[in-house]
């Protein structure tokens, strides 16, 4: 009880939500079940504690019971405020949950091992190739790269143990017998469901009879380099306009590069993506003669996926944005991230 007051003296109070007028007894929250949201403390008899009055509060409290219903406008505003805060909390919770779901469902980046070791001719474009493949991975967000650059790398990285972290390998202008410790185990790794990509002189690698090599690498790749003439411009015909490696090209693609000729036509055992309909004008006696000259293809190898493109001799080819899209589409298909036909012996396309 406040100094100078009596049991019956009115004490001025005002509480939001309380219907009592100014000058009514001071109020405090009431116990549940009393039917009144506030208890008027000054209305209690002298000497009676608030806690002692809880059992018969309705009888002891003087004046009409406090009601929270006497100011509907204020209560409506309070209700709106509570509702807004509740909805905001729900919205924030949903946003956090959605972000967490997206983060958890985002596919992991793949790992691509770029192999540039050479035993035969070494292309000056290899550093550009390494840089290009790294940049494609960074810009697309599809994969991270590792490098296998020399004989020591080959002995440690192109093994079942060394390949455990990789989803595919890319032979970028490799040549000769690379010295893979167990070539059969390497090919079995691809066959098990991994990916292989090769550019340009990857087809000049592991020729049958080269330091004891058999034909297994060539069979996996789908083609074997035979020769080339002078660099020249060619107009390659797209043989499958729906495949992600060539879908951006239209019907033909003009490229100035060193053009390979292969010992056997890959078409019967591979799905050709790019081909010439005549021999390149490279100084060869058969220049411009009609024929079927595949330059890029893809195929299955067991459960694995294989892609090869004959382009990539020159630095400016690797730097060309159209060629980069060619490689990215091929990498996505090889990693199983994009659909594309791989049925062998597809029809020869015309201009």
PDB file of N, CA and C in Angstrom, residues 266-274 296-300 341-346:
ATOM      1  N   UNK A 266      36.306 -43.028 -87.739  1.00  0.00           N
ATOM      2  CA  UNK A 266      35.727 -43.359 -86.428  1.00  0.00           C
ATOM      3  C   UNK A 266      34.216 -43.584 -86.447  1.00  0.00           C
ATOM      4  N   UNK A 267      33.519 -43.174 -87.517  1.00  0.00           N
ATOM      5  CA  UNK A 267      32.054 -43.159 -87.503  1.00  0.00           C
ATOM      6  C   UNK A 267      31.414 -44.498 -87.143  1.00  0.00           C
ATOM      7  N   UNK A 268      31.885 -45.639 -87.655  1.00  0.00           N
ATOM      8  CA  UNK A 268      31.197 -46.898 -87.330  1.00  0.00           C
ATOM      9  C   UNK A 268      31.138 -47.209 -85.835  1.00  0.00           C
ATOM     10  N   UNK A 269      32.091 -46.707 -85.046  1.00  0.00           N
ATOM     11  CA  UNK A 269      32.130 -47.045 -83.619  1.00  0.00           C
ATOM     12  C   UNK A 269      31.934 -45.836 -82.701  1.00  0.00           C
ATOM     13  N   UNK A 270      31.626 -44.698 -83.278  1.00  0.00           N
ATOM     14  CA  UNK A 270      31.465 -43.487 -82.472  1.00  0.00           C
ATOM     15  C   UNK A 270      30.305 -42.658 -83.001  1.00  0.00           C
ATOM     16  N   UNK A 271      29.877 -41.713 -82.181  1.00  0.00           N
ATOM     17  CA  UNK A 271      28.805 -40.796 -82.561  1.00  0.00           C
ATOM     18  C   UNK A 271      29.462 -39.496 -83.023  1.00  0.00           C
ATOM     19  N   UNK A 272      29.462 -39.257 -84.317  1.00  0.00           N
ATOM     20  CA  UNK A 272      30.193 -38.120 -84.888  1.00  0.00           C
ATOM     21  C   UNK A 272      29.416 -36.823 -84.654  1.00  0.00           C
ATOM     22  N   UNK A 273      30.129 -35.814 -84.181  1.00  0.00           N
ATOM     23  CA  UNK A 273      29.541 -34.503 -83.913  1.00  0.00           C
ATOM     24  C   UNK A 273      29.924 -33.467 -84.959  1.00  0.00           C
ATOM     25  N   UNK A 274      31.174 -33.512 -85.422  1.00  0.00           N
ATOM     26  CA  UNK A 274      31.665 -32.598 -86.452  1.00  0.00           C
ATOM     27  C   UNK A 274      32.425 -33.395 -87.503  1.00  0.00           C
ATOM     28  N   UNK A 296      35.243 -34.531 -84.629  1.00  0.00           N
ATOM     29  CA  UNK A 296      34.858 -34.556 -83.213  1.00  0.00           C
ATOM     30  C   UNK A 296      33.776 -35.604 -83.033  1.00  0.00           C
ATOM     31  N   UNK A 297      33.869 -36.343 -81.919  1.00  0.00           N
ATOM     32  CA  UNK A 297      32.880 -37.398 -81.674  1.00  0.00           C
ATOM     33  C   UNK A 297      32.782 -37.696 -80.188  1.00  0.00           C
ATOM     34  N   UNK A 298      31.761 -38.446 -79.846  1.00  0.00           N
ATOM     35  CA  UNK A 298      31.620 -38.951 -78.478  1.00  0.00           C
ATOM     36  C   UNK A 298      31.158 -40.401 -78.552  1.00  0.00           C
ATOM     37  N   UNK A 299      31.354 -41.117 -77.472  1.00  0.00           N
ATOM     38  CA  UNK A 299      31.013 -42.532 -77.452  1.00  0.00           C
ATOM     39  C   UNK A 299      30.952 -43.037 -76.020  1.00  0.00           C
ATOM     40  N   UNK A 300      30.375 -44.220 -75.884  1.00  0.00           N
ATOM     41  CA  UNK A 300      30.383 -44.916 -74.596  1.00  0.00           C
ATOM     42  C   UNK A 300      31.572 -45.869 -74.543  1.00  0.00           C
ATOM     43  N   UNK A 341      23.107 -37.613 -77.406  1.00  0.00           N
ATOM     44  CA  UNK A 341      23.128 -38.931 -78.039  1.00  0.00           C
ATOM     45  C   UNK A 341      24.565 -39.431 -78.142  1.00  0.00           C
ATOM     46  N   UNK A 342      24.746 -40.730 -77.974  1.00  0.00           N
ATOM     47  CA  UNK A 342      26.074 -41.319 -78.140  1.00  0.00           C
ATOM     48  C   UNK A 342      26.019 -42.593 -78.971  1.00  0.00           C
ATOM     49  N   UNK A 343      24.913 -42.764 -79.704  1.00  0.00           N
ATOM     50  CA  UNK A 343      24.777 -43.959 -80.539  1.00  0.00           C
ATOM     51  C   UNK A 343      25.776 -43.902 -81.688  1.00  0.00           C
ATOM     52  N   UNK A 344      26.517 -44.979 -81.932  1.00  0.00           N
ATOM     53  CA  UNK A 344      27.523 -44.969 -83.011  1.00  0.00           C
ATOM     54  C   UNK A 344      26.896 -45.009 -84.395  1.00  0.00           C
ATOM     55  N   UNK A 345      27.741 -44.672 -85.376  1.00  0.00           N
ATOM     56  CA  UNK A 345      27.375 -44.782 -86.788  1.00  0.00           C
ATOM     57  C   UNK A 345      26.161 -43.928 -87.149  1.00  0.00           C
ATOM     58  N   UNK A 346      26.116 -42.705 -86.628  1.00  0.00           N
ATOM     59  CA  UNK A 346      25.030 -41.807 -87.009  1.00  0.00           C
ATOM     60  C   UNK A 346      25.232 -41.336 -88.445  1.00  0.00           C
TER      61      UNK A 346
END
